[in-house]
Every structure is written in structure tokens, then in C-alpha cells.
XYZ file of C-alpha atoms in Angstrom:
591
model
C 58.306 76.949 127.558
C 55.931 77.007 124.095
C 55.765 73.698 121.687
C 58.755 75.189 119.550
C 60.826 75.252 122.552
C 60.079 71.840 124.380
C 60.383 70.585 120.641
C 63.985 71.644 120.705
C 64.086 70.396 124.178
C 63.037 67.237 123.419
C 64.574 66.166 120.126
C 68.322 67.577 121.507
C 68.299 65.945 124.713
C 67.893 62.511 122.552
C 70.218 63.508 120.336
C 72.774 64.039 123.183
C 72.224 60.469 124.368
C 72.172 58.569 120.879
C 75.701 60.787 120.027
C 77.344 59.612 123.861
C 75.983 56.251 122.793
C 77.609 55.501 119.927
C 81.323 57.544 121.886
C 80.760 54.570 124.509
C 80.316 51.834 121.802
C 82.556 52.905 119.484
C 84.074 49.570 117.945
C 87.554 47.877 117.268
C 86.146 44.531 114.747
C 84.307 43.090 111.816
C 82.076 41.779 114.711
C 80.799 44.208 116.761
C 80.576 46.471 113.498
C 78.559 43.803 111.688
C 76.864 41.950 114.382
C 77.630 43.911 117.759
C 79.435 40.857 118.676
C 76.814 38.521 118.483
C 76.272 39.078 122.283
C 73.011 41.277 122.429
C 70.243 39.711 125.354
C 66.949 38.968 122.898
C 64.942 41.238 125.005
C 67.033 43.894 124.100
C 67.391 42.490 121.019
C 63.687 42.386 120.222
C 63.381 45.884 121.237
C 66.282 47.024 118.572
C 64.954 44.954 115.860
C 61.517 46.877 116.587
C 62.574 50.073 116.455
C 64.444 48.760 113.319
C 60.826 47.802 112.011
C 59.001 50.474 112.833
C 60.005 53.301 110.613
C 59.254 56.885 109.809
C 56.802 54.999 107.614
C 55.046 52.632 110.836
C 55.167 56.082 113.001
C 53.632 57.925 110.515
C 52.436 57.082 107.207
C 50.572 53.927 108.401
C 47.855 55.934 111.146
C 47.108 58.222 108.191
C 47.094 56.051 105.037
C 44.460 53.732 107.886
C 42.641 56.921 108.771
C 42.101 58.182 104.681
C 41.424 54.324 103.233
C 39.538 53.294 106.039
C 39.321 49.017 105.618
C 41.336 48.676 102.574
C 44.480 49.949 105.184
C 44.182 47.309 107.017
C 46.108 44.489 105.096
C 49.186 46.426 105.796
C 48.791 46.493 109.456
C 48.007 42.456 108.838
C 51.268 41.534 106.537
C 53.549 43.566 108.325
C 52.936 42.564 112.051
C 52.222 38.454 110.191
C 55.437 38.831 108.486
C 56.984 38.331 111.852
C 55.592 34.862 112.822
C 56.227 33.595 109.223
C 60.165 35.263 110.368
C 60.341 34.121 113.849
C 58.422 30.383 113.062
C 60.440 29.338 109.607
C 64.723 31.792 109.069
C 65.149 33.693 112.545
C 67.075 30.411 114.209
C 68.138 29.005 111.339
C 69.717 31.571 110.227
C 71.232 32.302 112.990
C 72.857 28.545 113.797
C 74.692 29.550 110.414
C 76.536 31.676 111.553
C 77.289 34.452 109.161
C 77.102 37.896 108.730
C 74.850 39.528 106.302
C 71.857 37.587 104.061
C 74.229 38.534 100.757
C 76.630 35.733 103.181
C 74.197 32.938 103.454
C 73.366 33.067 99.732
C 76.663 33.034 98.510
C 78.241 29.883 100.950
C 74.908 28.280 100.785
C 74.227 27.443 96.701
C 78.169 28.150 96.320
C 78.517 30.515 93.821
C 80.113 34.481 93.958
C 77.089 34.696 91.296
C 74.599 33.821 93.402
C 76.254 36.503 96.512
C 76.311 39.433 94.038
C 73.132 39.359 92.899
C 71.647 39.305 96.351
C 73.650 42.162 96.972
C 72.175 43.793 93.937
C 68.854 43.395 95.835
C 69.820 44.351 99.177
C 71.565 47.229 98.349
C 68.069 48.463 96.062
C 65.907 47.525 98.455
C 67.904 49.519 101.378
C 68.070 52.305 99.133
C 64.904 52.501 98.442
C 63.472 52.021 102.248
C 66.568 54.797 103.854
C 65.618 58.012 101.227
C 62.379 58.248 102.654
C 63.191 57.590 106.546
C 65.834 60.917 105.679
C 63.148 62.978 104.234
C 60.546 61.754 106.855
C 63.413 63.012 109.191
C 63.459 66.507 107.407
C 59.455 66.813 107.480
C 59.833 66.676 111.008
C 62.168 68.674 111.551
C 60.736 71.628 109.083
C 57.402 71.355 111.359
C 58.719 71.276 114.723
C 62.038 73.071 114.951
C 61.638 75.356 111.903
C 64.245 74.953 110.039
C 64.176 73.938 106.045
C 63.825 70.258 105.576
C 66.621 69.955 103.160
C 68.723 71.279 106.819
C 66.765 68.960 108.422
C 67.743 66.139 106.190
C 71.624 67.359 106.189
C 71.162 67.651 110.314
C 69.596 63.712 109.951
C 73.019 62.712 108.444
C 75.248 64.003 110.386
C 73.448 62.209 113.712
C 73.131 59.207 111.690
C 76.971 59.342 111.017
C 77.924 59.275 113.979
C 76.332 56.259 115.911
C 76.003 54.089 112.832
C 79.347 54.896 111.311
C 81.194 55.478 114.403
C 79.358 52.786 116.679
C 78.889 50.149 113.890
C 76.106 47.503 114.957
C 76.890 47.626 118.792
C 76.458 51.004 118.420
C 72.644 50.786 116.774
C 71.904 48.143 118.568
C 71.968 50.132 121.866
C 70.809 53.582 120.722
C 67.907 51.553 118.802
C 66.680 50.196 122.182
C 66.951 54.014 123.515
C 65.015 54.931 120.276
C 62.060 52.179 120.568
C 61.525 53.120 124.118
C 61.164 57.448 123.383
C 58.509 56.591 119.947
C 56.325 53.972 121.484
C 56.234 56.243 124.537
C 55.231 59.266 122.199
C 52.900 57.632 119.934
C 51.338 55.947 123.176
C 50.550 59.396 124.796
C 48.750 61.292 122.827
C 46.752 58.209 121.998
C 45.510 57.247 125.179
C 44.721 61.387 125.439
C 42.599 61.386 121.958
C 40.950 57.748 123.918
C 39.654 59.242 127.182
C 39.080 62.317 125.406
C 36.553 61.181 123.466
C 35.651 57.633 124.989
C 37.044 57.781 128.435
C 39.073 54.462 128.155
C 42.499 55.360 128.895
C 43.330 52.020 126.665
C 43.410 53.371 122.678
C 43.272 50.021 121.884
C 40.048 48.875 122.759
C 38.859 52.748 121.858
C 36.956 51.559 117.905
C 34.178 49.849 119.430
C 33.846 51.967 122.702
C 30.520 54.464 122.690
C 31.867 58.328 122.397
C 30.850 60.759 126.156
C 29.057 63.091 123.634
C 25.845 61.455 124.371
C 25.073 60.153 120.727
C 25.349 56.510 121.742
C 27.385 55.673 118.734
C 30.564 54.083 118.433
C 33.495 55.862 117.636
C 33.409 53.080 114.708
C 29.707 53.982 113.447
C 30.827 57.692 113.962
C 33.388 57.299 111.740
C 30.951 55.357 109.165
C 27.987 58.517 109.549
C 31.004 61.535 109.221
C 32.676 59.717 106.176
C 29.180 59.360 104.139
C 27.797 63.095 105.050
C 30.852 64.438 103.399
C 30.508 61.903 100.634
C 33.311 59.231 100.939
C 32.429 55.514 101.164
C 31.439 54.522 104.642
C 35.015 53.774 106.577
C 34.133 50.357 107.102
C 33.417 49.795 103.424
C 36.172 48.045 101.326
C 37.374 48.476 96.802
C 39.392 45.746 97.528
C 38.493 42.351 95.926
C 38.892 39.374 98.174
C 42.214 38.140 95.924
C 44.015 41.416 95.840
C 43.409 41.679 99.931
C 45.532 37.840 100.180
C 47.958 38.604 97.698
C 49.106 42.570 99.383
C 49.000 40.800 102.766
C 51.084 37.320 101.607
C 53.312 39.827 99.557
C 54.170 41.693 102.811
C 54.420 39.300 105.086
C 57.019 37.559 103.123
C 58.722 40.105 102.029
C 58.950 41.603 105.936
C 60.591 37.999 106.282
C 63.086 39.002 103.227
C 64.051 42.056 104.478
C 67.555 41.680 104.940
C 68.018 44.912 107.421
C 65.422 43.305 109.821
C 67.119 38.893 109.094
C 70.981 40.550 110.128
C 69.264 41.396 113.624
C 68.909 37.689 114.489
C 73.163 37.545 113.922
C 73.654 39.565 117.382
C 72.497 36.918 119.432
C 74.065 34.160 121.700
C 72.527 31.378 120.551
C 70.485 29.840 118.518
C 67.609 29.856 120.876
C 67.771 33.614 121.899
C 67.569 34.027 118.035
C 63.113 32.870 118.443
C 62.655 34.774 121.485
C 64.242 37.909 120.192
C 61.903 37.616 117.314
C 58.975 37.236 119.925
C 59.637 39.613 121.538
C 60.270 41.984 118.680
C 56.510 41.064 117.675
C 55.018 41.865 121.159
C 57.636 45.364 121.299
C 55.191 46.090 117.436
C 51.856 45.452 118.200
C 51.927 47.339 120.854
C 52.023 50.010 118.538
C 49.788 48.176 115.428
C 47.075 47.372 117.808
C 47.357 51.016 119.163
C 46.870 52.973 115.292
C 43.714 52.146 114.011
C 42.146 54.182 117.152
C 44.578 57.155 116.129
C 43.493 56.968 112.708
C 39.837 57.101 113.704
C 40.609 60.450 115.826
C 42.437 61.656 113.521
C 40.162 61.121 111.291
C 37.094 62.664 112.898
C 39.110 65.549 114.289
C 40.449 66.485 110.884
C 36.454 66.320 109.406
C 34.989 67.866 112.096
C 37.609 70.638 112.438
C 37.929 71.731 109.266
C 34.904 71.379 107.343
C 32.402 74.676 107.163
C 35.171 76.290 109.172
C 35.689 80.181 108.081
C 39.446 80.415 106.432
C 39.597 83.939 108.599
C 39.725 81.461 111.855
C 41.097 78.338 111.115
C 42.591 76.672 113.901
C 46.350 78.324 114.315
C 47.516 74.028 113.139
C 46.163 74.703 109.891
C 48.444 77.392 109.056
C 51.353 76.035 110.772
C 51.005 72.874 108.235
C 49.688 75.666 105.651
C 53.612 77.217 105.763
C 55.111 73.845 104.966
C 53.035 72.685 101.882
C 51.198 69.906 103.761
C 48.605 71.236 104.071
C 46.826 73.656 101.347
C 43.021 75.341 100.742
C 41.741 76.606 97.719
C 38.830 78.855 97.801
C 37.011 77.788 95.025
C 33.221 79.226 95.094
C 34.751 82.306 96.623
C 32.311 82.045 100.415
C 35.994 82.463 102.122
C 34.977 79.457 104.110
C 36.782 75.886 104.125
C 35.063 72.620 102.197
C 35.911 69.253 102.742
C 34.627 66.766 100.233
C 34.704 63.848 98.464
C 36.863 64.211 95.183
C 40.948 64.315 94.199
C 41.863 67.133 96.328
C 44.413 69.804 93.688
C 48.132 69.083 94.103
C 49.727 72.610 96.163
C 53.320 73.313 94.330
C 56.189 72.196 96.521
C 56.796 76.308 98.736
C 59.914 78.394 98.082
C 61.585 79.297 100.951
C 61.995 83.151 101.047
C 65.113 83.600 103.172
C 65.079 87.677 103.053
C 61.460 87.529 105.107
C 61.843 84.792 106.880
C 59.044 82.982 105.942
C 57.379 81.226 103.439
C 56.961 82.632 100.114
C 53.288 82.189 98.054
C 52.780 79.188 96.957
C 51.422 78.799 93.400
C 48.442 75.847 93.694
C 47.511 74.267 90.880
C 43.891 73.338 90.976
C 43.266 69.596 89.123
C 40.007 69.760 89.889
C 37.097 70.233 87.638
C 34.139 67.934 88.786
C 33.715 68.165 92.376
C 33.715 71.452 95.407
C 37.070 69.940 97.602
C 38.654 73.115 98.206
C 41.190 71.200 100.974
C 44.853 69.263 100.521
C 46.298 67.124 103.183
C 49.201 65.219 103.419
C 48.670 61.911 104.474
C 51.988 61.563 106.135
C 51.045 64.596 108.846
C 48.243 62.586 110.949
C 50.215 61.739 113.392
C 51.897 64.688 114.216
C 49.304 67.313 114.029
C 47.301 64.658 116.042
C 48.215 66.641 119.361
C 47.795 69.755 117.619
C 44.179 69.015 116.556
C 42.969 68.297 119.817
C 44.786 70.944 121.715
C 46.573 68.616 123.493
C 49.325 70.081 125.937
C 52.215 71.420 124.212
C 54.972 68.541 125.551
C 52.569 66.154 123.865
C 53.926 68.214 120.686
C 57.275 67.874 121.518
C 57.289 64.328 122.266
C 55.823 63.568 118.792
C 58.144 65.451 117.484
C 61.251 63.133 119.567
C 59.927 59.924 118.729
C 59.257 60.868 115.127
C 63.023 61.617 114.861
C 63.448 58.619 116.530
C 61.665 56.649 113.880
C 63.408 57.301 111.430
C 66.739 57.832 111.938
C 66.600 54.383 113.899
C 65.516 52.416 110.930
C 68.163 55.062 108.431
C 70.592 53.398 110.814
C 70.296 50.059 110.263
C 70.213 50.265 106.644
C 72.969 52.100 106.789
C 74.317 48.612 108.106
C 73.497 46.562 105.867
C 75.065 48.089 102.820
C 78.112 48.557 104.417
C 78.601 44.960 105.022
C 77.656 44.123 102.299
C 79.434 46.098 99.879
C 82.290 45.438 102.291
C 81.349 42.000 103.181
C 80.123 40.452 100.246
C 81.368 42.052 97.353
C 85.214 43.265 98.698
C 86.408 40.361 100.968
C 84.087 37.765 99.876
C 84.844 38.130 96.562
C 86.612 40.486 95.083
C 89.607 40.948 98.129
C 89.465 37.183 99.840
C 92.668 37.991 101.405
C 91.519 41.931 103.013
C 93.032 42.223 106.604
C 90.117 42.373 109.099
C 91.404 45.999 109.894
C 90.902 46.979 105.802
C 87.722 45.290 105.625
C 86.529 48.004 108.507
C 87.730 50.259 107.130
C 86.113 49.509 103.970
C 82.759 49.039 105.899
C 82.852 52.703 107.269
C 83.449 54.197 104.605
C 80.855 52.365 102.662
C 78.959 53.459 105.413
C 79.696 57.615 104.104
C 79.192 56.539 100.862
C 75.867 55.298 101.675
C 74.448 57.898 103.851
C 75.588 60.844 101.092
C 73.341 59.136 98.722
C 70.524 58.979 100.889
C 70.887 62.135 102.148
C 70.549 63.028 98.303
C 67.688 61.002 97.875
C 65.844 62.749 100.908
C 67.028 66.298 100.068
C 65.862 65.009 96.319
C 63.077 62.455 96.199
C 61.905 60.930 93.648
C 57.839 61.772 92.795
C 56.952 57.984 93.510
C 58.558 57.454 97.011
C 54.913 56.091 97.955
C 54.660 53.447 94.975
C 58.291 52.200 95.384
C 57.773 51.964 99.233
C 55.610 48.546 98.112
C 58.328 47.932 95.305
C 60.580 47.411 98.091
C 58.589 44.763 99.704
C 57.514 42.890 96.381
C 61.678 43.084 95.387
C 62.297 41.321 99.191
C 59.312 38.908 98.562
C 59.946 37.829 94.846
C 64.391 38.084 94.921
C 64.880 37.129 97.956
C 62.544 35.376 100.538
C 62.773 32.275 98.361
C 66.558 31.395 98.086
C 66.129 31.917 101.811
C 63.520 29.212 102.698
C 65.281 26.447 99.775
C 68.213 27.103 101.255
C 67.561 26.242 104.773
C 64.629 23.508 103.921
C 65.749 21.504 100.286
C 68.623 19.924 99.438
C 68.195 19.889 95.465
C 68.524 23.064 95.186
C 71.765 24.773 93.443
C 73.496 27.488 92.428
C 71.771 27.793 89.007
C 68.283 27.664 90.508
C 69.396 29.953 92.637
C 70.894 32.615 90.224
C 67.816 31.977 87.546
C 64.919 32.288 90.285
C 66.217 35.523 91.762
C 66.591 37.030 88.451
C 63.146 35.722 87.000
C 61.135 36.699 90.449
C 63.048 39.923 90.368
C 62.742 40.621 86.376
C 58.975 39.730 86.759
C 57.670 41.891 90.026
C 59.902 45.185 89.141
C 58.650 44.817 85.154
C 55.405 44.784 86.436
C 54.917 47.434 89.197
C 57.011 49.485 86.529
C 54.343 48.744 83.623
C 51.143 49.695 85.957
C 52.788 52.326 88.422
C 55.284 54.476 85.597
C 54.780 53.467 82.581
C 50.750 53.199 81.833
C 49.325 54.249 84.903
C 45.738 54.491 83.333
C 45.602 51.134 82.972
C 46.407 50.603 86.470
C 43.365 49.211 87.789
C 41.507 45.562 88.456
C 41.029 44.933 84.955
C 44.036 45.124 83.712
C 46.047 43.396 86.271
C 47.169 39.450 86.513
C 44.960 37.845 88.170
C 42.737 41.250 89.645
C 46.555 41.436 92.034
C 47.337 45.079 92.232
C 51.051 45.960 91.847
C 51.169 46.403 95.420
C 51.056 42.509 95.868
C 51.947 40.940 92.796
C 55.429 40.288 94.522
C 53.449 36.988 95.683
C 53.665 35.708 92.242
C 57.295 36.889 91.667
C 57.877 34.886 94.830
C 56.343 31.821 92.278
C 58.454 32.453 89.822
C 61.235 32.037 91.419
C 60.393 29.319 93.448
C 59.177 27.306 89.696
C 62.056 28.341 88.323
C 64.800 26.960 90.891
C 62.984 24.460 90.529
C 63.259 23.062 87.495
C 66.243 24.698 86.436
C 68.194 22.642 88.995
C 66.184 19.734 88.587
C 68.378 19.833 84.894
C 71.243 22.033 85.661
C 72.465 21.249 89.110
C 74.476 18.800 91.279
C 74.610 19.716 94.794
C 77.817 19.428 96.058
C 77.392 16.581 99.691
C 79.434 18.941 101.687
C 76.836 21.595 100.692
C 74.113 18.389 101.818
C 75.958 18.299 105.052
C 76.134 21.833 105.724
C 71.533 21.671 105.175
C 71.440 18.880 108.059
C 73.794 21.150 110.284
C 71.738 23.978 109.778
C 68.109 21.717 110.079
C 68.914 19.173 112.767
C 70.195 19.492 116.064
C 73.271 17.424 116.417
C 71.633 15.688 119.779
C 69.027 14.258 116.307
C 71.712 13.193 114.287
C 73.290 11.945 115.909
C 70.282 9.481 116.459
C 69.265 8.670 113.437
C 73.026 7.782 112.379
C 72.898 4.659 115.089
């Protein structure tokens, strides 16, 4: 079978498995729907958490970003993995001990305020929809290439699969599906990485490949080869950096606390039986995530070398088949500026292709209208960064089954995160808004019905954004982390570790952090992008890292307002002691 047929087979089998798990794990109670009954073993919860976290962005985009941005993109690896250490040490055990279903549930109860709960729900929904739109679009892109369907059709197929195991199975179905999805996506990511590592360095362990000597007789290491290739093409050296130290530190810190404040990640720690299991599952999740994240740098390096050597100064008529395959869906494009029929890949901003229109009558992609936006350089190649992981096996002429495996892994990565986000949205609407705020007498059965109904509506909205993505999807991913860092992380930390913060402080702090961060990003990214540079940034911090300052604004506002306005009730301070201090230690202090 060829790569096309194998892709259908691999993706089809994985879909059948996901749907089968959904049918097997259909839930009948809100506890099963929200937290899988609270009985998931730590190792399995760690795998499910890793799959929930390693979305299409991690599977597809991070390696592409690192391939093109080099050392500057390392901040994403450091911030996202470091966030799990913060989560395991500061938050996971205490939130599990509190015993609620959702993050807004914790904030509403801890700060004894329905208003605080509603503000947390608004932040949560915005963050979750930001993520899920990208996941559904990722599914559509994978299908468009490997299953040869329109991108929009791919989004609809992904919606149907997620509907089965998220809406029917709830957290129970999602958890066991994500365990399988982790196995699929990590195997799909590691196999081509091992192939490429052996091909270039004779070393079967890709995590160590960057420092290995190439087997081409040059005597250079992979990283030295990258510096040579990039500088010869007019780019900055791969190991050089253009970020300032303060901006790099701010981005890492923002991504760390943003990770620790992401609601679809935190909710996973409510699914384990005991408090000690929450910490253990966070450790397992970090281990499982590191398996991929330590492999990404070598995948990025091999991608950049492969691309540069297989494209530059190659006659278009004799271009490899993979170029034509990706060109057909508009993710690679070439414009012959000098009319020599040879592709030139050089430093400079490439022109942007208009999305191709599908010609139903011919059954082929129609002609693209390419808009040249360059006047000052001779680059002729447009490459979408998100394709590098998927295109790598084709570029390196790996076996067809490896190409098909990548397709199954990419779909698993996108669907796993989309399902987790859907559940967070549905539980926030049904449990936090309806049950806990507007309809306190709602029965368990009715609440489950509304949770499923909310998941359906959320899925439809996510599908809409997948079919009609905003032009700023890449920017709003950073916005989501900034908002999580500036809005949800501070009240969670203060709610656990401070008895002096009351409801007015928490509400004002969340709103202050949210407005500050949102305003900063909107101003520089959308209103005045021409001013988006180091000279104009506050303290030299870019919009990607501004969530760190937003978190400080939140903390400071909360402390000032609480000092002036709040008088925290005794039952709340007792609840904080119950969360933080073991029962045995508390009794010893009392006696």
C-alpha cells in the first residue's frame, strides 16, 4: 500500500479505537462526566495529562518554530516544560485536596463570591476557545494533506469524532482515550526522529543528536552544520539570538505561570483518588512530556537542514514530489522572480500565497493567485512552519508507513487537546454558571444534560473557528498564555497560600490583570503592529511575555484592595488551613 492508503488505514483504526472507548465509558453521573469518578491511577492520569497538553501546536508547530527561529524559540520549550514543575510543586496537591470539579469552582468557594466565580468562568472560556480553534484547524490541515479532502471537511470529521468521546464519555471517556492518544502521538513523533537521527549521525537516540558528528565526512556536528547552512543562505546563525535577556526571561516566566494556570490542565488533577496521587501524576506528566520536548530540537534541526539542501537552487521541474504535494494545499509556494525556473531560498520575508480555491468540477486544486510582497530581496520560497514535522518523512524519503504514522499522530494530538478543552467549557457553563450560580436546585441528571448540551454548542463554535480561523491565530495562542498567567494563576496561588486575600481583592485583581494584559497585546499586535519592537515595549518585554507583568498587576491589586476593603470570614481561613496543613500536623499544633 502507498502512503495515502496507509494514512487512511492508520487514522481509521485510531478513530475506531477512540469511538469504541467512548461507547465503553459512557457516563451516567456528573462526577464521572467532570472528573472521571475521581479514580484514575496516577500513571494513566499522567499520560492523559501529557496528551491533553501536547496539542497540535506541540506536535506540529514547536519544531517548525524552532527550525526557523533557532535559539530564540528555545524559550517556548523552557517555559512550557518548566510550567509543569511549578504546577506539581505549588498547585496540584492543594487543588486536589480542595475537592472541587473546576477552577472557577475553587475560586468561587475560596473567595466566597459568585461574582468571582463568573469572572473566572469568562477568563476560562476565552482561553479555552483560543486553544480549541487552533486544534480543529490543525485537524483540518492534516486531513487535507494526508486524506486528500478539503480542509473544511477535515474539520467536520474531527468534530464528529470529538463529539462521540467528549460529549458521550465526558472526562472518563476523554481520559482513557487520551491515554491511547498519547501512545499514538509519541510513537508517531519518535519513529521518524530515530530514522532521521540514524540517517544523519548514525545515532539512534535523537535526544543527543544535536551535538553528534555528521556521518558525511565533514567532521562537523549537527549544530555547526546548521550555523553554516543558515549563514550561507543569508540568515542569522542558528545559535544566535535577537531577543534581549529581559524579554527572554519574561517569556519563559509567562509561559511557566500560564501553563500552571491553564484550566484544562489543572482539571486533570481532580481525577485522581488521593492528594498524593495528584503530585505523582504531575511528575509522570512531566516525564511523558519531556520525552517529546527533548526530541523536538533534533527534529527541528534535521528539518531545517533537509529543507535548505533539498529546495535551494533546485529546478522547479525536477523538484521532489513532496514540494508539489504541499504546494497543492497552499502551505508551500514558489514564485519565479528572475524567470530562471530555479527555486531560490534566501533570507528575507517570503511572499504570502492566497488560500487556494478547490475546483469541484476538475477535482483538483485551482490556480493560486500569489501576491508578491517583496521588493528588496530575491527569496522565492514560501514555507508554512507548521508543516515541518509532517513533511519531514517525505523530505527524507522515509518509508510510507512512517508518513502515515505522522498523520495519525498529528490527528491524535489535535483531538486530545480539543476534547479536554470542550469538557472544561461545558463543565464551567453547566456546573459553575448554572448549578452554582443561577440554578442551585438543578438535579444531577439535568446538570449532566446541560453539560452535554454546552459541549455540543462549544464544539459547533470551535468548528466554526476551525473553518473560519481568525488571521491572528498565532498571536492569540500567546494571548491565551498571557491571560492564564495574568488572570487565573494569581487568585489560585493567593487562594491557597494567603488568608488575607478576600473576594473584592480577588475580583479586582483578576480584572486588572486581564485588562492590562489584553490591552497591551491588542495595542501592539492588532492596533499598532508597526510599533511592536523593543524600543516601544514596556520594560523591553514583548506581548508574548507581558502576562508576567499582568500577573504582578493582579497580585498587587489584590493585596491593596483586600487590605482596604476585605475582611475574610473565619470559616474561609479555616478552609485554607484544611487545604495547606496536613490534619496530623494541625492537631499537633493545636495541642
